PDB file of C-alpha atoms and ligand atoms in Angstrom:
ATOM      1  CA  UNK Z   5      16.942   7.791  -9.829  1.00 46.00           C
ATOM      2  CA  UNK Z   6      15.333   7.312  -6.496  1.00 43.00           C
ATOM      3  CA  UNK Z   7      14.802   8.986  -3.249  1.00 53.00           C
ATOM      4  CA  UNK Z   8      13.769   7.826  -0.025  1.00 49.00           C
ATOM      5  CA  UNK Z   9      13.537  10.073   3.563  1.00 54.00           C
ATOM      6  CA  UNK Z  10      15.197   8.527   5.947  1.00 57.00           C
ATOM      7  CA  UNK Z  11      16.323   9.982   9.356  1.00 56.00           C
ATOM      8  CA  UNK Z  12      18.368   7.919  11.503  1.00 56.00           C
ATOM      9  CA  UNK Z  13      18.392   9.802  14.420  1.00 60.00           C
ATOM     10  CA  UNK Z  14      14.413  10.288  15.215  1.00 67.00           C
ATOM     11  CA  UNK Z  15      14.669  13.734  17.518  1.00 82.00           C
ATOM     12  CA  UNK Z  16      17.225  15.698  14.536  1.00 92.00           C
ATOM     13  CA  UNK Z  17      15.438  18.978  13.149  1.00 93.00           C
ATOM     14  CA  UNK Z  18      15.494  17.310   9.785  1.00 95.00           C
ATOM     15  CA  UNK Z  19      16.064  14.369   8.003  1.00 94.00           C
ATOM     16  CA  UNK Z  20      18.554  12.819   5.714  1.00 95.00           C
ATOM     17  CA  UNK Z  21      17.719  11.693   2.250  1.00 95.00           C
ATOM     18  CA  UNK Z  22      19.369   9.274  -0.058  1.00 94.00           C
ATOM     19  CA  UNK Z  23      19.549  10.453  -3.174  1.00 94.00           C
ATOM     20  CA  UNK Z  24      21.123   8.310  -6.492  1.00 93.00           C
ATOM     21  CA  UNK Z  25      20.966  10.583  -9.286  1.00 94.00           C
ATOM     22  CA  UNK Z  26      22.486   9.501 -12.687  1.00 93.00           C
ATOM     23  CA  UNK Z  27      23.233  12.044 -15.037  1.00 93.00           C
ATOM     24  CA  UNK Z  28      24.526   9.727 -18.076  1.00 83.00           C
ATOM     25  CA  UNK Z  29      22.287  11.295 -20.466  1.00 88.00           C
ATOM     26  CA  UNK Z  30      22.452  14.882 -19.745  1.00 95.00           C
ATOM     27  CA  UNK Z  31      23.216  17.412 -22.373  1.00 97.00           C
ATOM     28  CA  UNK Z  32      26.798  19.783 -22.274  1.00 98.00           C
ATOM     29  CA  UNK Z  33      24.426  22.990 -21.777  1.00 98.00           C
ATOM     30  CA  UNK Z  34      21.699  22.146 -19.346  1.00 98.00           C
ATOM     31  CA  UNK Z  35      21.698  25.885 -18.329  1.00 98.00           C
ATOM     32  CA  UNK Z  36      19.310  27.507 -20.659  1.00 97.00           C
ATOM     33  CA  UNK Z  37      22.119  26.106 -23.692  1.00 98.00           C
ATOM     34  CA  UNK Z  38      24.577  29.119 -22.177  1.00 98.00           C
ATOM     35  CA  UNK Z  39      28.475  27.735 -22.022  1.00 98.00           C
ATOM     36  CA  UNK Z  40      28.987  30.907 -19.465  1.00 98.00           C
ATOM     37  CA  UNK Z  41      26.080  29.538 -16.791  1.00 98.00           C
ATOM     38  CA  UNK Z  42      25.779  25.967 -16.829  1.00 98.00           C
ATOM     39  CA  UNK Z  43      30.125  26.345 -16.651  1.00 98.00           C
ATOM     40  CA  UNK Z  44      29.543  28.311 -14.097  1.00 98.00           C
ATOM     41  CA  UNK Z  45      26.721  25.592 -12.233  1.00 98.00           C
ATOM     42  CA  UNK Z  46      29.831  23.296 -12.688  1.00 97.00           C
ATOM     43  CA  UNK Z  47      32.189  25.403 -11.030  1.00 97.00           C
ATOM     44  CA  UNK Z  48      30.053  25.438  -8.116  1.00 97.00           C
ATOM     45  CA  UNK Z  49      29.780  21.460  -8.438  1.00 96.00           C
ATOM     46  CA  UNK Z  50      33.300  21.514  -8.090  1.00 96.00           C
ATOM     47  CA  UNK Z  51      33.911  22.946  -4.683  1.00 96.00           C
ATOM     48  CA  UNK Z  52      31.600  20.385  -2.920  1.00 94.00           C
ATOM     49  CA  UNK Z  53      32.907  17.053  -3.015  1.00 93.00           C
ATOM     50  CA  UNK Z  54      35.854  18.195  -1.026  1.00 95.00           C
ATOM     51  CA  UNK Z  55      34.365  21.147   0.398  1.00 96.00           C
ATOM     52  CA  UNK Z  56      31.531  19.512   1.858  1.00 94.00           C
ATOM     53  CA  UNK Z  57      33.893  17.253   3.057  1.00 95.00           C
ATOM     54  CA  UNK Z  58      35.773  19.872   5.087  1.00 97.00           C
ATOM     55  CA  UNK Z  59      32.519  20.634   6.437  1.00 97.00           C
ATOM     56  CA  UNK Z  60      32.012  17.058   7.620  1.00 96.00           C
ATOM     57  CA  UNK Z  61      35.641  16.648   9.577  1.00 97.00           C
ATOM     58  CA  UNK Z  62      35.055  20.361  10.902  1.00 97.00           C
ATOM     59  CA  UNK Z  63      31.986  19.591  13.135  1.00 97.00           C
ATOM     60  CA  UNK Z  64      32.888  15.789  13.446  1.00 97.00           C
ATOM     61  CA  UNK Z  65      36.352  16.926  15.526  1.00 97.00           C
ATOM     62  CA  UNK Z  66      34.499  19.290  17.907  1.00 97.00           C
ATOM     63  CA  UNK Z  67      31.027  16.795  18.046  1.00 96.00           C
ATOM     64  CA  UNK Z  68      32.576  15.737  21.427  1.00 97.00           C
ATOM     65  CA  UNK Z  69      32.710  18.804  23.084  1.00 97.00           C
ATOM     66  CA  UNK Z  70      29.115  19.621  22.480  1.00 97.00           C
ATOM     67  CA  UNK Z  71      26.141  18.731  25.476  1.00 96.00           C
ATOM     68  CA  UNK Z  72      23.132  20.294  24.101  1.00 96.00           C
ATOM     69  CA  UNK Z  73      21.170  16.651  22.984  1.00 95.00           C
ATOM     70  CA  UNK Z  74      19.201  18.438  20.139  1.00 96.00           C
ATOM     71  CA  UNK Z  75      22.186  19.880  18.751  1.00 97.00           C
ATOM     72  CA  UNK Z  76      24.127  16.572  18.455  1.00 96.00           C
ATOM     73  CA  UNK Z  77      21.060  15.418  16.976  1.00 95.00           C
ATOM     74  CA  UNK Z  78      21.556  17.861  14.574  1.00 97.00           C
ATOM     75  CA  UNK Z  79      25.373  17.640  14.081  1.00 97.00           C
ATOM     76  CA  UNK Z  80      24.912  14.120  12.843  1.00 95.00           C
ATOM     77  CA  UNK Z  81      22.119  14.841  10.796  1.00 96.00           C
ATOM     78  CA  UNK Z  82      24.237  17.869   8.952  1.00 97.00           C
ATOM     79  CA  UNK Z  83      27.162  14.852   8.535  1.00 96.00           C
ATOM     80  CA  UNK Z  84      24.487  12.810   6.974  1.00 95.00           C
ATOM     81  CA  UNK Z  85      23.079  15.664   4.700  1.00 96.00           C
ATOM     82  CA  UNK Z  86      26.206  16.861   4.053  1.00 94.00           C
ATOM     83  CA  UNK Z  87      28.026  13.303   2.998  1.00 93.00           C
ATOM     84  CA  UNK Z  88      25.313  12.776   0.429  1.00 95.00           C
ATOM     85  CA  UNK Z  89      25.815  16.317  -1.159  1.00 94.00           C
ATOM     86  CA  UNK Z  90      29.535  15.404  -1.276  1.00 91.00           C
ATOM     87  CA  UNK Z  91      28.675  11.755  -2.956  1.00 92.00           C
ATOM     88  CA  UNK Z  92      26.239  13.194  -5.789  1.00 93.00           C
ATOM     89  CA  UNK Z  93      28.329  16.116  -6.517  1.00 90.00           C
ATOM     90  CA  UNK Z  94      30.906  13.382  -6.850  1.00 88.00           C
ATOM     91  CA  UNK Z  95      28.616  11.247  -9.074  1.00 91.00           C
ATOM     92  CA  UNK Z  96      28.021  14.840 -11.476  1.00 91.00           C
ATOM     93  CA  UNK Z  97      31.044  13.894 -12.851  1.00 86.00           C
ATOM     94  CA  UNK Z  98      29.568  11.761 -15.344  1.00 85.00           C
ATOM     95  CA  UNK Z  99      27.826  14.277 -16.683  1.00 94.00           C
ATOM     96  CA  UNK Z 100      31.109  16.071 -16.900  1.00 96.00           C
ATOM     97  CA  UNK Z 101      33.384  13.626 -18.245  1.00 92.00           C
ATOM     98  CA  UNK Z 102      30.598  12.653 -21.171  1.00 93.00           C
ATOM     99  CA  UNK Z 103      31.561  15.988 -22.325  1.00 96.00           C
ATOM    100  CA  UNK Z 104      35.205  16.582 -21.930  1.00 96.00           C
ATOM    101  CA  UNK Z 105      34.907  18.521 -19.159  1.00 97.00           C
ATOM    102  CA  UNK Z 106      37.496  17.939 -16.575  1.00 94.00           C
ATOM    103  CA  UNK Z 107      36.074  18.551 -12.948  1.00 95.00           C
ATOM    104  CA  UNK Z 108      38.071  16.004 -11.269  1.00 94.00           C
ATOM    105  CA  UNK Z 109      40.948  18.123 -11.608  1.00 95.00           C
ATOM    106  CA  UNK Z 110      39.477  20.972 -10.281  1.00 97.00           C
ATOM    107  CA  UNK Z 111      38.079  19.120  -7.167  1.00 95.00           C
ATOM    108  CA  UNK Z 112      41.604  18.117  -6.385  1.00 97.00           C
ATOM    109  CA  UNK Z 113      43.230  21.788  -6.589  1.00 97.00           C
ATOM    110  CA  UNK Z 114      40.212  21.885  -3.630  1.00 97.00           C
ATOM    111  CA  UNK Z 115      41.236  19.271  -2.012  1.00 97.00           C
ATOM    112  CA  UNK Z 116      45.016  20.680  -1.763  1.00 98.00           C
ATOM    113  CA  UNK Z 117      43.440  24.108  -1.209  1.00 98.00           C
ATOM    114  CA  UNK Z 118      41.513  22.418   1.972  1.00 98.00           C
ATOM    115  CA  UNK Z 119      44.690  20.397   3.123  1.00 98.00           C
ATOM    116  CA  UNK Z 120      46.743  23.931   3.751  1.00 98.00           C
ATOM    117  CA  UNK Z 121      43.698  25.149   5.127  1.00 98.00           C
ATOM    118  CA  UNK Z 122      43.584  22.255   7.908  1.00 97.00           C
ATOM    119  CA  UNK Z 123      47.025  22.433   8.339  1.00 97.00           C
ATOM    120  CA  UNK Z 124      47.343  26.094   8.636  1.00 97.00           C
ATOM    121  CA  UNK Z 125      44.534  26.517  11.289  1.00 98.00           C
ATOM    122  CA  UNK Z 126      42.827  25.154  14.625  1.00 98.00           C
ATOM    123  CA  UNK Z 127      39.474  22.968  15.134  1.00 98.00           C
ATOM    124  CA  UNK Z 128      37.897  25.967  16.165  1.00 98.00           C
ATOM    125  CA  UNK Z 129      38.925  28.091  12.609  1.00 98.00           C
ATOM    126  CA  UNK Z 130      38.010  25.132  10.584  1.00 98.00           C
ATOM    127  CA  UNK Z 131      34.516  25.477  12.120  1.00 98.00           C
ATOM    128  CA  UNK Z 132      34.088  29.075  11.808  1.00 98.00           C
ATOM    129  CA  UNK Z 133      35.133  29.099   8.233  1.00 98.00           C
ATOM    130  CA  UNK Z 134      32.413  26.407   7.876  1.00 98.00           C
ATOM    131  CA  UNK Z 135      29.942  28.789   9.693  1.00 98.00           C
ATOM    132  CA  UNK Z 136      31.382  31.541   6.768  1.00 98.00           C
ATOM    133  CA  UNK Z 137      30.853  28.732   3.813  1.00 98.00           C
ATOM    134  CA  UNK Z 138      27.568  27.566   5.494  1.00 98.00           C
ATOM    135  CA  UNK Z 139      26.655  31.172   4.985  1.00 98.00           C
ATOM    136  CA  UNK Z 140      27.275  31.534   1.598  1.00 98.00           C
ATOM    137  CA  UNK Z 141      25.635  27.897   1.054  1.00 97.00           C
ATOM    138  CA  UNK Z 142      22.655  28.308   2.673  1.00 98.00           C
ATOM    139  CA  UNK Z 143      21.866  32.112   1.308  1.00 98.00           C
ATOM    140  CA  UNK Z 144      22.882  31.229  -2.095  1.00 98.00           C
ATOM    141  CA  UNK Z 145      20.407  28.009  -1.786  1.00 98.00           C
ATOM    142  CA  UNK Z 146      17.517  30.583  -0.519  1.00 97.00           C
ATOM    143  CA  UNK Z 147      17.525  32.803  -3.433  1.00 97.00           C
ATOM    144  CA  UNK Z 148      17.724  30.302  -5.908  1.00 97.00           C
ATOM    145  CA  UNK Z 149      15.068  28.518  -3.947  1.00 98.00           C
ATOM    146  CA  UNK Z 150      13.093  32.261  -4.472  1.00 97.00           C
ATOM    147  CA  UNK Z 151      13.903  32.335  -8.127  1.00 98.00           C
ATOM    148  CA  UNK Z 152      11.580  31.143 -10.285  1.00 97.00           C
ATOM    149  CA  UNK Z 153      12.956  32.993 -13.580  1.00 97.00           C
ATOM    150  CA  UNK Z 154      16.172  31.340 -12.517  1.00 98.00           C
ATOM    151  CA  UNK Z 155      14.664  27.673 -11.952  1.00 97.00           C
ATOM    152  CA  UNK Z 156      12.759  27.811 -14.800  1.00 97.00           C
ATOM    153  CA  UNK Z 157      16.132  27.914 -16.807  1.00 98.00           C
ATOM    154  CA  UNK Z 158      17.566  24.693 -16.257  1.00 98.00           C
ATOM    155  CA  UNK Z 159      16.766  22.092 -18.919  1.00 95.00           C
ATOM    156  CA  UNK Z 160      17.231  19.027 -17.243  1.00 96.00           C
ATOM    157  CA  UNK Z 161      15.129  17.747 -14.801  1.00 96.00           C
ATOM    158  CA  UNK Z 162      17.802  15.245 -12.466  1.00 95.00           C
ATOM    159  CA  UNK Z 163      20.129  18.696 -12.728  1.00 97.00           C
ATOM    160  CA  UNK Z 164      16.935  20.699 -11.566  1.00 97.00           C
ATOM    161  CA  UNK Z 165      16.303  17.863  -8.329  1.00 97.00           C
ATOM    162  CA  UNK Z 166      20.132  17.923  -7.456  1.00 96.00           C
ATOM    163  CA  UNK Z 167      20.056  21.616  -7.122  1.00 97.00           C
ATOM    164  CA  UNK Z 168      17.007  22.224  -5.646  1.00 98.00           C
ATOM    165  CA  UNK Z 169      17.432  19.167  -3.168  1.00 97.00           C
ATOM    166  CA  UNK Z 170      20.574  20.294  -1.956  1.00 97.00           C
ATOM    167  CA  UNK Z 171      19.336  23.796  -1.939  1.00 98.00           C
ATOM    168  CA  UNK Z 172      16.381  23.026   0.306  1.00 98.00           C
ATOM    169  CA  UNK Z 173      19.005  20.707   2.848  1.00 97.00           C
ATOM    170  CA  UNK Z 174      21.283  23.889   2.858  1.00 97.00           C
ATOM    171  CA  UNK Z 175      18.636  26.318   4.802  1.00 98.00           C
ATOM    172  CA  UNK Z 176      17.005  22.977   6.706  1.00 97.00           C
ATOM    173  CA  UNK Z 177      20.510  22.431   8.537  1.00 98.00           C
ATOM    174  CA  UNK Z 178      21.852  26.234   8.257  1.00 98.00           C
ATOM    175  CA  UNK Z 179      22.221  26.874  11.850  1.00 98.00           C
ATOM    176  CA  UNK Z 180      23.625  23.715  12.823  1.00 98.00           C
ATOM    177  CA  UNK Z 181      27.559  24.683  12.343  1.00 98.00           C
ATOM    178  CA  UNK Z 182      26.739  28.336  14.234  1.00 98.00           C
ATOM    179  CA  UNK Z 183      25.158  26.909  16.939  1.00 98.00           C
ATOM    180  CA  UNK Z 184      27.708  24.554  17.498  1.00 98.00           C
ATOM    181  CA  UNK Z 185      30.483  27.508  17.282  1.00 98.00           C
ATOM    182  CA  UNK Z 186      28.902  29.523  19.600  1.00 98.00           C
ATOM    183  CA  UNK Z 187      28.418  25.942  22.256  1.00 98.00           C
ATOM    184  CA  UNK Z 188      32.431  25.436  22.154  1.00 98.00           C
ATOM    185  CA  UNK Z 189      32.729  29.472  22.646  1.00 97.00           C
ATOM    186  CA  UNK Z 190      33.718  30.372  19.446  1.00 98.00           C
ATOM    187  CA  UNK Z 191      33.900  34.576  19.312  1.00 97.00           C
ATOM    188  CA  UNK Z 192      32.820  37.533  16.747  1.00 98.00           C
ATOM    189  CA  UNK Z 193      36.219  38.734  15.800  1.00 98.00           C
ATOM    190  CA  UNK Z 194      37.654  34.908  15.063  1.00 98.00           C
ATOM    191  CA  UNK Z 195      34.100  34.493  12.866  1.00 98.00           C
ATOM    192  CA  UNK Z 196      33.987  37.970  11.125  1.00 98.00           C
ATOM    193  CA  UNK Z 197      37.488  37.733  10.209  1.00 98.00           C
ATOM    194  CA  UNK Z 198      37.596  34.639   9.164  1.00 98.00           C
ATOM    195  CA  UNK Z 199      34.303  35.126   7.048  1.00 98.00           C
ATOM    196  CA  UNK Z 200      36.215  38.061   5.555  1.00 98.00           C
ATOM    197  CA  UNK Z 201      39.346  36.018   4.504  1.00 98.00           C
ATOM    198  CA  UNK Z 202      36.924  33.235   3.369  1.00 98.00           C
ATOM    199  CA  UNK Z 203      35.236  35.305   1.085  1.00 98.00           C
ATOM    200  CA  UNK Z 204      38.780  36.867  -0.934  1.00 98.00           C
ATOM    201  CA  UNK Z 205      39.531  33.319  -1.368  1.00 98.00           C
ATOM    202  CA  UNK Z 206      36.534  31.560  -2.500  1.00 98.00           C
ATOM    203  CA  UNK Z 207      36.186  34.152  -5.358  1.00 97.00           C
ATOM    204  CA  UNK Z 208      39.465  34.096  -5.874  1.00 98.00           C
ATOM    205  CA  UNK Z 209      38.749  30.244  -6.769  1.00 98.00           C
ATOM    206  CA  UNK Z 210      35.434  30.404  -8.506  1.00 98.00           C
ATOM    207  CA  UNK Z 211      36.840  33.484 -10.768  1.00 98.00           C
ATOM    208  CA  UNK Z 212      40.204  31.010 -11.422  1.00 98.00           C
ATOM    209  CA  UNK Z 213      37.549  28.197 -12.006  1.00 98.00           C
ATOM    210  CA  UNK Z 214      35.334  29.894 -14.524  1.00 98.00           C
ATOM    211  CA  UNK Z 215      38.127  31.275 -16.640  1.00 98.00           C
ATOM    212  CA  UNK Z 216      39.703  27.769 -16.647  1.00 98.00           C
ATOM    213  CA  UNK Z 217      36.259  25.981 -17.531  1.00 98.00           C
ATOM    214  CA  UNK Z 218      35.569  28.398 -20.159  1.00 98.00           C
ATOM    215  CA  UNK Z 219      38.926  28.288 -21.897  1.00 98.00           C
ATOM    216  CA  UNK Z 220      39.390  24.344 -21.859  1.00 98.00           C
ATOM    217  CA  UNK Z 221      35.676  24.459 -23.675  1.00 98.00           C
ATOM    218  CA  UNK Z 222      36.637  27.041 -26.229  1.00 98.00           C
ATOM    219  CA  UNK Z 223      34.348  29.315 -24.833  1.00 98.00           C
ATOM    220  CA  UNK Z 224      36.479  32.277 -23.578  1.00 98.00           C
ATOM    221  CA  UNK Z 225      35.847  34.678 -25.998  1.00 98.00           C
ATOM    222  CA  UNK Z 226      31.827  34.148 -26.598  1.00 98.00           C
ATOM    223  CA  UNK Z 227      31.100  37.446 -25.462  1.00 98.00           C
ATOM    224  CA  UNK Z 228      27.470  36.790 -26.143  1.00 98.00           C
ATOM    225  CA  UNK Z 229      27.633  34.283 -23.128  1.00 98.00           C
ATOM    226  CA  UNK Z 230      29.958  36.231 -20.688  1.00 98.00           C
ATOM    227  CA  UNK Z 231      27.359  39.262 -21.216  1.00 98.00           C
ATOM    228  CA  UNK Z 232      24.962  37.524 -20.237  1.00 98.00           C
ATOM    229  CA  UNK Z 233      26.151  35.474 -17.371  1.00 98.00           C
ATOM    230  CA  UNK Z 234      27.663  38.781 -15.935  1.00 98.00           C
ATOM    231  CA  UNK Z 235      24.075  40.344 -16.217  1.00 98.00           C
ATOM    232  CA  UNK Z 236      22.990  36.979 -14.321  1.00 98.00           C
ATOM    233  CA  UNK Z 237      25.427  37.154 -11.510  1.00 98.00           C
ATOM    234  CA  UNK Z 238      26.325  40.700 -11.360  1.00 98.00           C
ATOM    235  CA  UNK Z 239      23.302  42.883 -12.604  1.00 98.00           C
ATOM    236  CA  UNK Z 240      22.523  46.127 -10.693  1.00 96.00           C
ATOM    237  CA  UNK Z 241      19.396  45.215  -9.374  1.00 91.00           C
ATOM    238  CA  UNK Z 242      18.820  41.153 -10.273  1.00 95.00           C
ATOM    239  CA  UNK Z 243      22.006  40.338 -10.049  1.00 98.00           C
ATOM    240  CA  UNK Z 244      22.095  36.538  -8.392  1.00 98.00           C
ATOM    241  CA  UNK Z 245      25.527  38.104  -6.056  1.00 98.00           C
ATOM    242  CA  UNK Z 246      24.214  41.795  -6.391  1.00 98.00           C
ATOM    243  CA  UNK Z 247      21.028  40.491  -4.374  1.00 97.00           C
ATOM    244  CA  UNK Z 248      23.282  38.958  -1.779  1.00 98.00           C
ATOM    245  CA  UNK Z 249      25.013  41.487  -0.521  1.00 98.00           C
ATOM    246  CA  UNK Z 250      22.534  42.530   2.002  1.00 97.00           C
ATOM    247  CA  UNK Z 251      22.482  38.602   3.175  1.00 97.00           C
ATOM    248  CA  UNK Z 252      25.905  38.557   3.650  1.00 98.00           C
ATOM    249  CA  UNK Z 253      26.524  41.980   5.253  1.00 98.00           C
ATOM    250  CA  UNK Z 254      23.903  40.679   7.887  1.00 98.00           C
ATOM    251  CA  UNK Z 255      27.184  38.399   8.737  1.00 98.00           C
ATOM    252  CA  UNK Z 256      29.045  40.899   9.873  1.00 98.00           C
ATOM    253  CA  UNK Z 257      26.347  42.044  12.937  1.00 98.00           C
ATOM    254  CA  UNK Z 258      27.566  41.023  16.402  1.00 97.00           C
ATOM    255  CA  UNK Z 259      23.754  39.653  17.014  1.00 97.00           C
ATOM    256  CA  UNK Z 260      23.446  37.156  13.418  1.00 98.00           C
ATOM    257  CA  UNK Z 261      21.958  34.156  13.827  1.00 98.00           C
ATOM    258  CA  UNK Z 262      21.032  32.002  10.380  1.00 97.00           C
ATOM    259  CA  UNK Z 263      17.999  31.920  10.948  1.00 96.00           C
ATOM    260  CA  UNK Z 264      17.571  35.116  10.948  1.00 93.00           C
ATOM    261  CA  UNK Z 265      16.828  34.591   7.611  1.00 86.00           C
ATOM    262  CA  UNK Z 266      13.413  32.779   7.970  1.00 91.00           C
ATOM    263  CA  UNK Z 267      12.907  30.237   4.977  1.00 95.00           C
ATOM    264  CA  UNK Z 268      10.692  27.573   6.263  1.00 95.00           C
ATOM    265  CA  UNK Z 269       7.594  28.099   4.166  1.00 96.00           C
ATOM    266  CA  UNK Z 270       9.943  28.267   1.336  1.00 97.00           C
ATOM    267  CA  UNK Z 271      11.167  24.807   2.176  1.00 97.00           C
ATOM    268  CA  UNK Z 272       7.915  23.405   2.590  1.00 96.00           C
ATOM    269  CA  UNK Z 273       6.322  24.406  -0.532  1.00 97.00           C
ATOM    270  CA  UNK Z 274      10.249  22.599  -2.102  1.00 97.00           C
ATOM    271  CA  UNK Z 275       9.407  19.781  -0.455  1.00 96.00           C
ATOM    272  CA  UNK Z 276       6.149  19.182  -1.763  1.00 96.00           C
ATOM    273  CA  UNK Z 277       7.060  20.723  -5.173  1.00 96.00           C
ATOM    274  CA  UNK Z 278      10.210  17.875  -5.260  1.00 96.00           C
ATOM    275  CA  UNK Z 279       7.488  14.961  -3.640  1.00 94.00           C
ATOM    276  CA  UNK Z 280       9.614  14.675  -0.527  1.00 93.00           C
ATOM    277  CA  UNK Z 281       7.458  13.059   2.325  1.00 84.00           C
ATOM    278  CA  UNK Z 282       9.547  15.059   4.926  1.00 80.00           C
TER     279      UNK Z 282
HETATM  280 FE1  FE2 H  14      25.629  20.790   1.103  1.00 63.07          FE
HETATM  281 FE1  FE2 H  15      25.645  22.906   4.198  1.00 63.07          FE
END
């Protein structure tokens, strides 16, 4: 595997990294050696070759439209972050198919998911469902970037750089698709609604996803693993969703901006932790 920091556009707020992970040799259960969690990692993997993609083509169609010079800067330094994300989330399906597990097919019921979507709305509800995903992404990415009893779970250390890589890109370039949805004039109720109808769908997928994944592995009925996963995700007061409620609420004020939620420090002390030079 190897990384280098490049950044083709000098002036962008961050830069874009080439990654080449391989993940040949890693093992079914790289979560902790629980069927329920690391399915549930590869659920997640799942949604971003396509989804990321949808990302790319939202703030491509509407990068004309924008003047702001730091900002365009930006947008093509999100395309760049977010076309590698796409590529290695791609490339996890080695990993996948070395153990039977089929995420190519649930990649494409994205992809037909995301074709409906584009044909079903307009440039400017393709972006703010981005903004909504973006949201999810990049709060998501903070609190496992917070998480050390989390982190410290995942046995395999090109699994442990993918995630944490791509969680540190999704706070560096968080604000990117808001800003550029406010610059083409893009409103509250179009964003709050569509963050709302966003939100029934996606876990409408991921809860579709993680039964499927779960019964094609034989693993629907380990209660042992579903109790403890549940506890993981849904726990009164550790609960990796339960703690983002108040993140995602935030949404829903007339005044959010993502960077409200103020992760810098957190991304610097990633960086250096990963050995990124920027
Ligand atoms: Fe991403
Ligand atoms: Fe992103």
């Amino acid at each position: 595997m190897s990384t280098t920091a490049t950044n083709p556009l000098p002036n962008a707020s961050f830069p874009v990294r080439r990654m080449d992970f391989n993940f040949a040799e890693t093992k079914k259960y790289w979560w902790s050696d629980d069927p329920f969690l690391t399915q549930f990692m590869n659920n997640l993997s799942s949604l971003f070759p396509y989804g990321e993609k949808f990302f790319v083509d939202s703030v491509r169609a509407i990068r004309d439209q924008i003047s702001d010079p730091q900002l365009k800067k930006d947008i093509s330094a999100f395309i760049g972050q977010e076309a590698m994300h796409s590529k290695e989330h791609a490339t996890y399906n080695e990993y996948a198919t070395a153990h039977g597990i089929d995420l190519e097919r649930l990649e494409q019921r994205v992809r037909v998911l995301l074709e409906w979507v584009t044909r079903l709305t307009t440039k400017k509800h393709r972006l703010a469902i981005t903004c909504a995903l973006e949201h999810f992404t990049a709060t998501m990415a903070q609190q496992l970037l917070e998480r050390e009893d989390l982190t410290t779970q995942i046995d395999d250390p090109k699994m442990y750089k993918l995630w944490l890589w791509h969680a540190i890109e999704e706070n560096e370039h968080k604000a990117v698709c808001y800003d550029a949805y406010q610059a083409i004039g893009g409103g509250y109720f179009t964003r709050v609604i569509l963050m709302l109808l966003t939100t029934l769908i996606f876990f409408a997928v991921i809860g579709w996803f993680q039964i499927h994944l779960l019964r094609k592995d034989g693993q629907l009925f380990n209660w042992r693993s579903w109790k403890r996963g549940l506890a993981t995700l849904l726990g009164p007061r550790n609960g990796f969703f339960t703690r983002l409620i108040g993140p995602y609420l935030a949404y829903y004020r007339p005044g959010f901006h993502p960077l409200d939620h103020e992760t810098k420090a957190l991304e610097n002390n990633w960086r250096q932790r990963l050995g990124f030079s920027s």
